[in-house]
Each structure stands twice: as structure tokens, then as C-alpha cells.
Coordinates of C-alpha atoms and ligand atoms in Angstrom, one line a residue:
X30 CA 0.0 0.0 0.0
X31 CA 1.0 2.9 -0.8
X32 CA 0.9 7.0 -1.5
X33 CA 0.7 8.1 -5.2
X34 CA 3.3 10.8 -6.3
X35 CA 4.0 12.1 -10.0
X36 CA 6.9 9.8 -10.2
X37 CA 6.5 6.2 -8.3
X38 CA 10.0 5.0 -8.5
X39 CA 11.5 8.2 -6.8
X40 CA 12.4 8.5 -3.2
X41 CA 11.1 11.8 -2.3
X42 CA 12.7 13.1 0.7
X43 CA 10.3 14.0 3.2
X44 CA 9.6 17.7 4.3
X45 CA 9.8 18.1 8.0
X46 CA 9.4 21.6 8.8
X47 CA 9.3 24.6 7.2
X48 CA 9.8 28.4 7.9
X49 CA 10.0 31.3 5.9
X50 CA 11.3 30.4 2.6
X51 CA 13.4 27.3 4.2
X52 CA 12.1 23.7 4.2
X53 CA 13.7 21.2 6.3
X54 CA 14.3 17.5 6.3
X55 CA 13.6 15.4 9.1
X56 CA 17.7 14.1 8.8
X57 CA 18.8 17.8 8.8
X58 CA 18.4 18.7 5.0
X59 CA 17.8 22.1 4.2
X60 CA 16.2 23.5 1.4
X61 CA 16.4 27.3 -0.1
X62 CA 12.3 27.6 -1.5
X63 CA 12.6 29.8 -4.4
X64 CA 9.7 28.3 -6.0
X65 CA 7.6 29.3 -3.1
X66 CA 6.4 25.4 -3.1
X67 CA 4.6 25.8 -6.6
X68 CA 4.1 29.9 -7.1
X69 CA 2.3 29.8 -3.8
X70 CA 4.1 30.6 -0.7
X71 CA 3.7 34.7 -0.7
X72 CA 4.8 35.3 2.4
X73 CA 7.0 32.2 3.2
X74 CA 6.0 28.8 5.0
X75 CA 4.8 29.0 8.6
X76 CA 3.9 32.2 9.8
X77 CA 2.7 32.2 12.9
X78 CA -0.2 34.8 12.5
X79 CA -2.2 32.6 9.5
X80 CA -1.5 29.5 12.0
X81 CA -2.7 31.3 14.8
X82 CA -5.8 32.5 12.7
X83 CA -6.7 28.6 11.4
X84 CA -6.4 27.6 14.9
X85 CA -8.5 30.1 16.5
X86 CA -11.6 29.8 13.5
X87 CA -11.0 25.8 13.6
X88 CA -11.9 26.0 17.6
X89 CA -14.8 28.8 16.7
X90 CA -16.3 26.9 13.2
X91 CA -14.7 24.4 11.6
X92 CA -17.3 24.2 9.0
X93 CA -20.3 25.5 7.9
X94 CA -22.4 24.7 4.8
X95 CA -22.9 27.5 2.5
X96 CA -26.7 26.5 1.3
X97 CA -27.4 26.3 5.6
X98 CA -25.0 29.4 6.4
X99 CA -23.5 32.4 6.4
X100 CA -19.7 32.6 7.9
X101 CA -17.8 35.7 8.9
X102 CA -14.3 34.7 7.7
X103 CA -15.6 34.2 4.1
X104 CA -18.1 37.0 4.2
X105 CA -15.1 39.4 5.3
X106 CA -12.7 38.1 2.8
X107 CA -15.2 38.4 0.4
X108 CA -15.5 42.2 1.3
X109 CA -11.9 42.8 1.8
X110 CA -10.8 41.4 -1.5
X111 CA -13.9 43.3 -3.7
X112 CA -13.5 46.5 -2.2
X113 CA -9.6 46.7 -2.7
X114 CA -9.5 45.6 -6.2
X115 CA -12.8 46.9 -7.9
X116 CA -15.3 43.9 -8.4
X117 CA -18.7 43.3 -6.6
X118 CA -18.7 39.8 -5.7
X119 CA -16.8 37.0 -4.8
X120 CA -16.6 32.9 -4.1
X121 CA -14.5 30.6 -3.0
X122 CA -13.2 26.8 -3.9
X123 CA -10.7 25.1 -3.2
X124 CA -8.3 25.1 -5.8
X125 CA -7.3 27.2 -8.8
X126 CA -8.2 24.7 -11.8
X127 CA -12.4 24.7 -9.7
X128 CA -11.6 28.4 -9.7
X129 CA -11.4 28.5 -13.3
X130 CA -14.2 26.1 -13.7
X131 CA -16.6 28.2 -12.0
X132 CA -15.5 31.3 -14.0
X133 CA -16.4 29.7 -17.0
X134 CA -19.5 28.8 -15.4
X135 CA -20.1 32.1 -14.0
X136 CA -19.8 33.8 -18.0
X137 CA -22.5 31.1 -19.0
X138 CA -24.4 32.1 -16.8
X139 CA -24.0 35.7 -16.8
X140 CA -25.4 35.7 -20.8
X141 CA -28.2 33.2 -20.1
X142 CA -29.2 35.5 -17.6
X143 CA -29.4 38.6 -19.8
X144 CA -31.3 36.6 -22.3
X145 CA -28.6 34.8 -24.8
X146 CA -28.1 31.4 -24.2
X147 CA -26.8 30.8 -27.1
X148 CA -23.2 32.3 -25.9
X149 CA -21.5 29.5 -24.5
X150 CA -18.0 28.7 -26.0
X151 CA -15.0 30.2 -24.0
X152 CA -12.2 30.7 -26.6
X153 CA -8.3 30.4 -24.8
X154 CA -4.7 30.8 -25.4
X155 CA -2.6 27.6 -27.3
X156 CA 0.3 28.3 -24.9
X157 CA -1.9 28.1 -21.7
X158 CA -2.4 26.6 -18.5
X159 CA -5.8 26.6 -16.2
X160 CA -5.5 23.5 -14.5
X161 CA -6.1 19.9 -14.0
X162 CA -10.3 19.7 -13.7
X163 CA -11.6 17.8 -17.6
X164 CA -13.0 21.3 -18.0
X165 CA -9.6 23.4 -16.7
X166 CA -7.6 21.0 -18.3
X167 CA -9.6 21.5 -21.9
X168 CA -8.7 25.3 -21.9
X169 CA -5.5 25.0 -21.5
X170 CA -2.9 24.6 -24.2
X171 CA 0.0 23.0 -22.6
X172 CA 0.9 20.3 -24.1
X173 CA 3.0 17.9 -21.9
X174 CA 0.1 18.5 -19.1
X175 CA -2.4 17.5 -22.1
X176 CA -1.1 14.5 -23.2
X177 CA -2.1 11.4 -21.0
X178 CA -5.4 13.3 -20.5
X179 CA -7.5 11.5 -22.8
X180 CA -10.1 13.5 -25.1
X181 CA -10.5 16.5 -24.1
X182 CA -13.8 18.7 -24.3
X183 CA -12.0 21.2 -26.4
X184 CA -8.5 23.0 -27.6
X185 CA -7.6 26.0 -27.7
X186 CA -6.7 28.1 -30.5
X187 CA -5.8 31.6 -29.6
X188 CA -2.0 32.8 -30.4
X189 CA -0.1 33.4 -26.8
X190 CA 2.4 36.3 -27.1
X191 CA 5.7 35.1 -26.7
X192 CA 7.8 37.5 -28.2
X193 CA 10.7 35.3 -27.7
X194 CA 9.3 32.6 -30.3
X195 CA 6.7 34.6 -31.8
X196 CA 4.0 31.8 -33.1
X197 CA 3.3 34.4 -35.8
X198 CA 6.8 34.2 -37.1
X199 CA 6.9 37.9 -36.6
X200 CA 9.6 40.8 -35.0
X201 CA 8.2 41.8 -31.7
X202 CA 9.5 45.2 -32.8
X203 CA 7.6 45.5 -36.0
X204 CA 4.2 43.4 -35.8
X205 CA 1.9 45.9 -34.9
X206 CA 0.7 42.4 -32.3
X207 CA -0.6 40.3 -35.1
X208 CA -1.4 38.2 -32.3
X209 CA -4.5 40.1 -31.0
X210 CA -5.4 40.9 -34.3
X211 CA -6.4 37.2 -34.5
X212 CA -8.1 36.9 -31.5
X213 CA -10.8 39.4 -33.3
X214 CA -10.7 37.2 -36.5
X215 CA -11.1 34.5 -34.3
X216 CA -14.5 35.6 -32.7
X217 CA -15.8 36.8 -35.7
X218 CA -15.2 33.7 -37.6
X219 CA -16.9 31.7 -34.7
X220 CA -19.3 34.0 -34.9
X221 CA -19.7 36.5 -31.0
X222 CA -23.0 35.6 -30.8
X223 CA -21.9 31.8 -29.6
X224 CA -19.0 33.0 -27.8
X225 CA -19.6 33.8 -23.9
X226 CA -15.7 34.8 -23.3
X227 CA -11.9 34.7 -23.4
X228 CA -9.5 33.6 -20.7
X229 CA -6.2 34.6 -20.5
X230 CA -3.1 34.5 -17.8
X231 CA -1.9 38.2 -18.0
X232 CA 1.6 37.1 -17.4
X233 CA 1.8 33.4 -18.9
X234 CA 3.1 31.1 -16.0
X235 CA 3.6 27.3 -15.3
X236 CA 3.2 26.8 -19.0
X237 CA 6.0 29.0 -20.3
X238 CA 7.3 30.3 -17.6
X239 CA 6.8 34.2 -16.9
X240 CA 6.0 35.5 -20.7
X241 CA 4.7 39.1 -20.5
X242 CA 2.8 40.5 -22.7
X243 CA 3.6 42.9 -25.2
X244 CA 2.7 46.4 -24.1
X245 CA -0.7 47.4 -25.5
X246 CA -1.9 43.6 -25.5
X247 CA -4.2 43.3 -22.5
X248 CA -5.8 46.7 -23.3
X249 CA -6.7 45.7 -27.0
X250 CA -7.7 42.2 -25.5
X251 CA -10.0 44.7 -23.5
X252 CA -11.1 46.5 -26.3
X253 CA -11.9 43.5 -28.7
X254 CA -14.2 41.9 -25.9
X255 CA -15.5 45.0 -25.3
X256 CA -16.8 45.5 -28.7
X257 CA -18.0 41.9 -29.5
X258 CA -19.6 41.9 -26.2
X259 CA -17.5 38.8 -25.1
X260 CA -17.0 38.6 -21.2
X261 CA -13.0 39.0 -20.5
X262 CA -11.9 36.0 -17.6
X263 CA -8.1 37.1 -16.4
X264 CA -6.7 33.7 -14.9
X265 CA -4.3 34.9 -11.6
X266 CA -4.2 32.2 -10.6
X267 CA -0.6 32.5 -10.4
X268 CA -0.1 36.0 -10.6
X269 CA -2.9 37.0 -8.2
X270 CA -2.3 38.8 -5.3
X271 CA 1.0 40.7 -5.1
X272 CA 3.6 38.0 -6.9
X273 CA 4.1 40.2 -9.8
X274 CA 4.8 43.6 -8.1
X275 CA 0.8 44.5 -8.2
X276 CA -2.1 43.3 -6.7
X277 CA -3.3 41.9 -9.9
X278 CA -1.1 41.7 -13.2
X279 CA -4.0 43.0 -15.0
X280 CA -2.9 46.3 -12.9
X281 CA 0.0 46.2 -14.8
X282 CA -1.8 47.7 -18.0
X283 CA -4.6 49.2 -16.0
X284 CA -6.9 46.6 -17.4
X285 CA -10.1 45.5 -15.7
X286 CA -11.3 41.8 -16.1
X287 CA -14.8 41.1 -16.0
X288 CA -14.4 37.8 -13.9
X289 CA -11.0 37.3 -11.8
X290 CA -9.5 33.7 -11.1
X291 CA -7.1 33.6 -8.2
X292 CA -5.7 31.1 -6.2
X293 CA -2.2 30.2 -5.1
X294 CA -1.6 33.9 -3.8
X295 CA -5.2 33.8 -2.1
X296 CA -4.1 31.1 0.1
X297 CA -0.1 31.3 -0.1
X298 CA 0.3 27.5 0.5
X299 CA -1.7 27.2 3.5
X300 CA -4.9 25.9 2.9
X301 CA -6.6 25.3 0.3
X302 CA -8.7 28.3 -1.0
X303 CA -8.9 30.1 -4.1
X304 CA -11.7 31.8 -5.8
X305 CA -13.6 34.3 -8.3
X306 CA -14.0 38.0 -8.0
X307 CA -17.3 39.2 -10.8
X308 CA -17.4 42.6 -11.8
X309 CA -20.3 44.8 -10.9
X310 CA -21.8 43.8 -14.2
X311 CA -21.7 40.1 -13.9
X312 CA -23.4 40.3 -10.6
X313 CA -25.8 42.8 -11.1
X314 CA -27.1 40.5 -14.1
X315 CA -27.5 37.0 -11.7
X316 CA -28.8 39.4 -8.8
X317 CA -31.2 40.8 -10.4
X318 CA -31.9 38.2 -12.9
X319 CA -32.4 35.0 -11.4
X320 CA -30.8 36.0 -8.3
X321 CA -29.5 32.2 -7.8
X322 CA -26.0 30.9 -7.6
X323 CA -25.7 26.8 -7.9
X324 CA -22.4 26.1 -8.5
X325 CA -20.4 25.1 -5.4
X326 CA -18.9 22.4 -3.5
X327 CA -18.8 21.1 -0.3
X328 CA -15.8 23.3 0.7
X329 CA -16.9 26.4 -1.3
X330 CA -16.8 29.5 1.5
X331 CA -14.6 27.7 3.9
X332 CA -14.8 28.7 7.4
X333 CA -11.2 28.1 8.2
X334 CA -10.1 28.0 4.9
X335 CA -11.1 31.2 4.8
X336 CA -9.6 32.8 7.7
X337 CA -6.6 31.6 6.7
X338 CA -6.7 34.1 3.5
X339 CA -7.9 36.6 5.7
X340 CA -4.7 36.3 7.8
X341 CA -2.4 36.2 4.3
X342 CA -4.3 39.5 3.4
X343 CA -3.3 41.1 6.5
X344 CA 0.2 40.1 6.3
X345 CA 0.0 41.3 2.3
X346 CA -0.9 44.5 3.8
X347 CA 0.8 45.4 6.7
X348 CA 3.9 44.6 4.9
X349 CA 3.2 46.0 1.5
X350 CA 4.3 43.2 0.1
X351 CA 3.0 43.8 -3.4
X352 CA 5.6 46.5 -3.4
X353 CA 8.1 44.8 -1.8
X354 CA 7.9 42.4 -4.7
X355 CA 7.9 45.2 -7.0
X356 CA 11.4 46.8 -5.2
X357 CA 12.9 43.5 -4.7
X358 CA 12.4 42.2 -8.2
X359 CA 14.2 44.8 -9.8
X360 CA 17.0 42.7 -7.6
X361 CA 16.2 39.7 -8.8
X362 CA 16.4 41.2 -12.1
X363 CA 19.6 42.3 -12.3
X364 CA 21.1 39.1 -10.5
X365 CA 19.5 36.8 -12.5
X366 CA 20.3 38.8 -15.7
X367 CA 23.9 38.6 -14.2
X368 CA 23.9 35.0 -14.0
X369 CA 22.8 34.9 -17.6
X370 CA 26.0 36.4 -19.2
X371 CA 28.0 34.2 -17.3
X372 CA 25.5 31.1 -18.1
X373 CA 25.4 30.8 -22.0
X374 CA 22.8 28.2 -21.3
X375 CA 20.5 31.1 -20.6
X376 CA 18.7 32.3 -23.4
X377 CA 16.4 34.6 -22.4
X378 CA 15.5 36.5 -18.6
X379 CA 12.0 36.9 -18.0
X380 CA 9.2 38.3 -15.7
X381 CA 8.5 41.0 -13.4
X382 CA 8.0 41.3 -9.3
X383 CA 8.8 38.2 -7.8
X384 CA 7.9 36.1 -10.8
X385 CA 10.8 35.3 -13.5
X386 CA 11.6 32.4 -15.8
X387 CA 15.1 31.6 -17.2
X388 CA 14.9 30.0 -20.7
X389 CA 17.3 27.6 -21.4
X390 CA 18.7 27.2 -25.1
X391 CA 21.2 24.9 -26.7
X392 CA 22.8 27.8 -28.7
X393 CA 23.4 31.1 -27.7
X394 CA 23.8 32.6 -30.8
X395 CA 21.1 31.0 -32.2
X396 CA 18.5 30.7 -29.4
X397 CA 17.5 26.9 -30.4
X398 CA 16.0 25.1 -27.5
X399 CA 17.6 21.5 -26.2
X400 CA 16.2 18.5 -27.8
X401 CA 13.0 17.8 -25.2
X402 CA 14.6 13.9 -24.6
X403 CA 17.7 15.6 -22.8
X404 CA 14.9 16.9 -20.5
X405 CA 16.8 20.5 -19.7
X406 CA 14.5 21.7 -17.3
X407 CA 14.0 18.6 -15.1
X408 CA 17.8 18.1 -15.0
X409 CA 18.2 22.1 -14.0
X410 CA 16.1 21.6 -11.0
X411 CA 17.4 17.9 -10.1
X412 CA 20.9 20.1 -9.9
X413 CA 19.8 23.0 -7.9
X414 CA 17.7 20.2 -6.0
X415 CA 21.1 18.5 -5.0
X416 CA 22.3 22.0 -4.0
X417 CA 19.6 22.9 -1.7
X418 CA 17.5 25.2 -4.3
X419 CA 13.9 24.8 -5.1
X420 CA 13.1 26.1 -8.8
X421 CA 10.0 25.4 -10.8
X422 CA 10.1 23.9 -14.1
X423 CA 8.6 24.5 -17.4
X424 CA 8.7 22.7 -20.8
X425 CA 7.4 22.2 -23.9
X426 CA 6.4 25.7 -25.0
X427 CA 8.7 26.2 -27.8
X428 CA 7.1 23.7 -30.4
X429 CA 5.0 20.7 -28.6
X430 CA 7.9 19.0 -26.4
X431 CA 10.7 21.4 -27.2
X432 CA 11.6 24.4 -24.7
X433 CA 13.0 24.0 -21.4
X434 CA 12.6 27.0 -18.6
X435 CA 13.3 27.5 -14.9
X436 CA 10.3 29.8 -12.4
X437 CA 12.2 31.5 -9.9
X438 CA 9.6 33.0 -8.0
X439 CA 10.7 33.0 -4.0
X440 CA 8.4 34.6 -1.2
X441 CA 7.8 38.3 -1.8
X442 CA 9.2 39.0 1.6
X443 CA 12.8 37.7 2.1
X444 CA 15.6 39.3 2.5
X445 CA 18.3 40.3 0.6
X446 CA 20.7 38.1 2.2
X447 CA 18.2 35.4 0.9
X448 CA 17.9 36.5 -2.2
X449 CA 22.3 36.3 -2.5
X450 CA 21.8 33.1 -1.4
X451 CA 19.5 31.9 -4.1
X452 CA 21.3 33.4 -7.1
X453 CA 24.5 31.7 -5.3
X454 CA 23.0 28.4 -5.2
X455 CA 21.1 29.2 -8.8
X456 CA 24.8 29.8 -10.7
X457 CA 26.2 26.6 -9.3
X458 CA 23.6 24.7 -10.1
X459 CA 23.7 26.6 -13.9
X460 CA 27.2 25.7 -14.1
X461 CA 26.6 22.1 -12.9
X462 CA 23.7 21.8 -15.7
X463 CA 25.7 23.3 -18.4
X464 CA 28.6 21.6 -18.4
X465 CA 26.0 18.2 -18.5
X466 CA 24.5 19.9 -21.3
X467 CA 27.0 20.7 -23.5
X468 CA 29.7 18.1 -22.7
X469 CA 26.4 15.5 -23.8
Ligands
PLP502 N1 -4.5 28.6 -13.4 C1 -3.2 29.0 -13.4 C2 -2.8 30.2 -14.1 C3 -2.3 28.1 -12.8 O1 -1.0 28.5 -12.8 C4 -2.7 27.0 -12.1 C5 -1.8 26.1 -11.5 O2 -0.6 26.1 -11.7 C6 -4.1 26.7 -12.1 C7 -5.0 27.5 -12.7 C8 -4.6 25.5 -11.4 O3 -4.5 25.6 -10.0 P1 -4.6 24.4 -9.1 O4 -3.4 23.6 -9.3 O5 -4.7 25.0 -7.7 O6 -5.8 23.6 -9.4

């Protein structure tokens, strides 16, 4: 009998304890989390006011079904989060791919409700990922994550812009961002009168590893939903709630989604919660339309679940860590773009805030990616593994299985000391995987 993890015959060490952005062993090892687990960890592992805050609700309420109750914990963060970032409404699951299926869900519903059921297809990004659910899992474009899936209920077909391989074959300089241009074609040709939205990650993550987006992207995404009358879903998931230097990456262009996913800086690794914030439109129409919300789960509105967000949020606050990930990531920056002239196996230094992805390449002239069998990525953070690092990997943007990348994205509030310590431990373990590389 046994536990099931992603790879059966691996040993996995066991983590013991954890504190700030350390994890610990139980024979002693001692890990450097610069991945903050996976994207999650905002303000480091074990913090004694979130702990402190689950125990206290878990003795008040431990649970309390939404369809029989009302809780204060998730009627406060609900409150808290909508007044601070613009949007009327908000609800709570317990993880970012049911997060994204209920804000697919939610835009259904929102048109059926004004009267035009026949919008219903959600169009999304080929270079994508919005989770693991059949539904979360369908939107998503990335590929390695697709392919033991089975049939899926869809694919999607919208160009992602990464400038850095442009899947138009153009210059980012000169394209006049072809890219959004066929987004448009694309509703048209589907016809906006089927089409209910678009999703998008602001700031591409897991899947490729911190792309931005061109600058004027996200406000002519705006525009073109605007104008077809599509609803615009903004996936932060991963970029939610300070990680990229603003509250919401959206921020970043001054862009306004009409539904917000977020999730793994909603409940910075410690329980899970994560949710969807509706704009003022999209509730008004279910309010005073049918004035019923179905969708849910068991856990949706979580008592403790949601006290623990709560206690992130005032941590988020009182420290200003949104900022603090802005200031400290122009560190990061210039470390990592450091590391990258003395690491020819570093192609290309990407991101913003706390959130940045190293692309690996074969050729540093050139920019070709390594052949996908020599596995790049994986052998990177196997390396930095060894040397006490956690990075996050990404693959298999550049053309199906091809493209190798690294996520550095530690806590938004260490120190610099730690953040020394983690480009230290980054160029060794560059050096290790590069001399692997090209002595293969
Ligand atoms: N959306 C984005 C942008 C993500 O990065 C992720 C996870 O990496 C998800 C959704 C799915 O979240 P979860 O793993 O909590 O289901």
C-alpha cells in the first residue's frame, strides 16, 4: 500500500518543517524555496499569524455549509478582496483549476441570464495553462500537461504572445501584435454571438514560464471583448495577489477583467482556497436576474479555509508586500540577468516582481531550444535540487515538447541576504547543468 506521487520509483525526501522560505528534512536537510512550493508561498511557509488564525476559527467553526450558512471569515474576505480591487462579488473553492471552472461557469451564466443562451463557448490561449479539472484541463494549451489526458472537451486556438518565439513568425518590434489581431478574426469567424468569453493569464506562467505580454496587449484584448460583447476572464491564478509587483497583473496595464480567477496567492500554500471576484456587471445580471447561484462544492466559503486568507491578506498588507515584490524584483532582475552572461545556457531572462523564468537554449547565438529527450528543465532543478534550491520547471512551450525554462519566484518578503543566497545556489547549479549539457 502505498501513497501516489507524480513519479513512483522516486524516493522523495520528506519535508519536516518549514519556515520562511526554508524547508527542512527530518535528517537535517535544508532547502532554499525559491519556487515558493509551486508559485504559492507569498509570504513564506509557517507564519505564525495565518497559523494562529486557522487555529483560532477551527476551535470557533470548523465548517459550515454555505446552502445552511453564512460565515464571517468568508463574508469578510469576500468584502476585503472586492473593495480593494474593484469587483462586486466574490466565491471561494478550493483550488485554482475549480476556480477557473466556476469562472467559465459564471460567464454562461452571466449571458443566459441577460437573455442569450446561445453564448456558451469560451475561446483560450494555445500556450496556456488553467488547470487539471476535464474542464480546466480543456482550456489549457500545454501540451505535456495534455497529453495522458484522454479526449479533451475542447483545444484552444488563440495565439499566446511570446515575443521570444513569436507563433506568428513575426519581429516583436515591427508586428503591430498580429497576435490580437487574430483573436478578433477568431471571434468573428466563430461568430460573438456563440462566444460567452476569453481567458487569458496576464503574465503566462507554469506553461512557459513568466511571458509578459507585449505592451498594448491586455488593453486591446479589452477592447476586442469590449466590442464583440465577449466577457474577458483574467486567470491569476498564479499571478494573483502581489507575486508580480501589483495586486493583480491586470494592474500592470490598468486593465479591468470582468471575472478574476485567483488562487495560489489567495491562500499562499496554507490551505486550500482560491476563488472568483465578478465585476459589478456580472453580478448585477444573476442578482437581479435569477438571483441564484448553484455552483459550489462542499468546501466552497470555507470557514477556516477562509480565515486563513484573511490572515495572508493582512500580512500582504501590513507589509506592503505587493511592493516589496515590485522593489525586490528589480534585484532579482539584475542578479539573474547577471547569471545569464555568465551562463550561456541562458537564453532569455523573463518576468516582473517576484515572478521570472530563465529560458534555457542549446545555442546562444542562435537561441535553439535543447532537444526535449535531454529533458533540460527537469535536470536544472534535479541540480539546484542536490544543491539545496527549489526552482520550478517549465517545458514544452517552444514547439510541442521542445523548450526548457526554470520559475524562480521565492516569497515576496525575504531578505536580501536570501535573495544572494538563491542566485548563489542558482549559478552553481547553472554551471553544474551546463557543463551536462554541452559536454552531452
Ligand atoms: N490557473 C493557473 C494560471 C495556474 O498556474 C494553475 C496552477 O498552476 C491553475 C490555474 C490550477 O490551479 P490548481 O493547481 O490550484 O488547481
Amino acid at each position: 500500500m502505498t501513497l501516489l506521487k507524480p513519479n513512483l520509483s522516486r524516493d522523495y525526501p520528506k519535508a519536516h518543517r518549514a519556515q520562511g522560505a526554508y524547508v527542512y528534512g527530518d535528517d537535517g536537510s535544508e532547502w532554499l524555496d525559491a519556487a515558493s512550493g509551486a508559485i504559492a508561498c507569498t509570504i513564506g511557509h509557517g507564519h505564525p499569524h495565518v497559523v494562529q488564525a486557522i487555529a483560532e476559527q477551527a476551535q470557533a467553526c470548523s465548517f459550515a455549509y454555505r446552502t445552511q450558512f453564512a460565515n464571517d471569515p468568508a463574508e469578510r474576505l469576500a468584502q476585503r478582496l472586492c473593495s480593494g480591487l474593484g469587483y462586486e462579488a466574490a466565491f471561494f473553492v478550493n483550488s485554482g483549476s475549480e476556480a477557473v471552472e466556476a469562472a467559465t461557469r459564471t460567464a454562461l451564466q452571466f449571458w443566459r441570464e441577460r437573455g442569450r443562451p446561445e453564448k456558451v463557448k469560451v475561446l483560450s490561449r494555445r500556450l496556456s495553462y488553467h488547470g487539471s479539472t476535464a474542464g480546466s484541463l480543456a482550456l489549457s494549451g500545454h501540451w505535456p500537461r495534455r497529453r495522458d489526458a484522454g479526449p479533451l472537451f475542447g483545444e484552444p486556438t488563440l495565439p499566446t504572445p511570446y515575443c521570444f518565439r513569436c507563433p506568428m513568425g513575426n519581429n516583436p518590434v515591427s508586428c503591430k501584435l498580429q497576435c490580437v489581431q487574430e483573436i478578433e478574426r477568431q471571434i468573428v469567424q466563430n461568430g460573438a454571438e456563440s462566444i460567452a468569453a476569453i481567458i487569458i493569464e496576464p503574465i503566462t506562467g507554469a506553461s512557459g514560464a513568466a511571458i509578459l505580454p507585449p505592451k498594448g496587449y491586455l488593453e486591446k484584448v479589452r477592447d476586442i471583448c469590449d466590442r464583440h460583447d465577449v466577457l474577458l476572464i483574467a486567470d491569476e491564478v498564479l499571478t494573483g495577489l502581489g507575486r508580480t509587483g501589483k495586486w493583480l497583473a491586470m494592474q500592470h496595464a490598468d486593465v479591468s477583467a470582468d471575472i478574476v480567477c485567483l488562487g495560489k496567492g489567495l491562500n499562499a500554500g496554507y490551505l486550500p482556497i482560491s476563488g472568483i471576484l465578478l465585476s459589478k456587471q456580472v453580478y448585477e445580471a444573476i442578482r437581479f436576474g435569477s438571483a441564484r447561484y448553484s455552483l459550489g462544492h462542499t468546501h466552497s466559503n470555507h470557514p477556516v479555509a477562509a480565515a486563513a486568507a484573511n490572515a495572508v491578506l493582512d500580512i500582504l498588507v501590513a507589509e506592503n508586500l505587493p511592493a516589496r515584490a515590485e522593489s525586490m524584483g528589480r534585484l532579482l532582475q539584475t542578479r539573474l540577468e547577471e547569471l545569464a552572461t555568465d551562463h550561456a545556457i541562458v537564453g532569455d531572462v523573463r518576468g516582473t516582481g517576484m515572478l521570472w523564468g530563465l529560458e534555457l537554449v542549446s545555442n546562444p547565438i542562435t537561441y535553439d531550444p535543447f532537444p526535449a529527450q535531454l529533458m533540460a528543465a527537469e535536470r536544472l532543478v534535479a541540480n539546484a535540487f542536490e544543491l539545496g534550491l527549489i526552482i520550478y520547471p517549465s517545458s514544452g512551450f517552444a514547439d510541442k515538447l521542445g523548450g526548457d525554462a526554470v520559475i524562480i519566484a521565492p516569497p515576496l518578503n525575504i531578505s536580501e541576504d536570501v535573495l544572494d543566497a538563491i542566485v548563489h545556489r542558482l549559478g552553481a547549479a547553472l554551471t553544474q547543468t551546463g557543463r551536462e549539457l554541452y559536454g552531452l
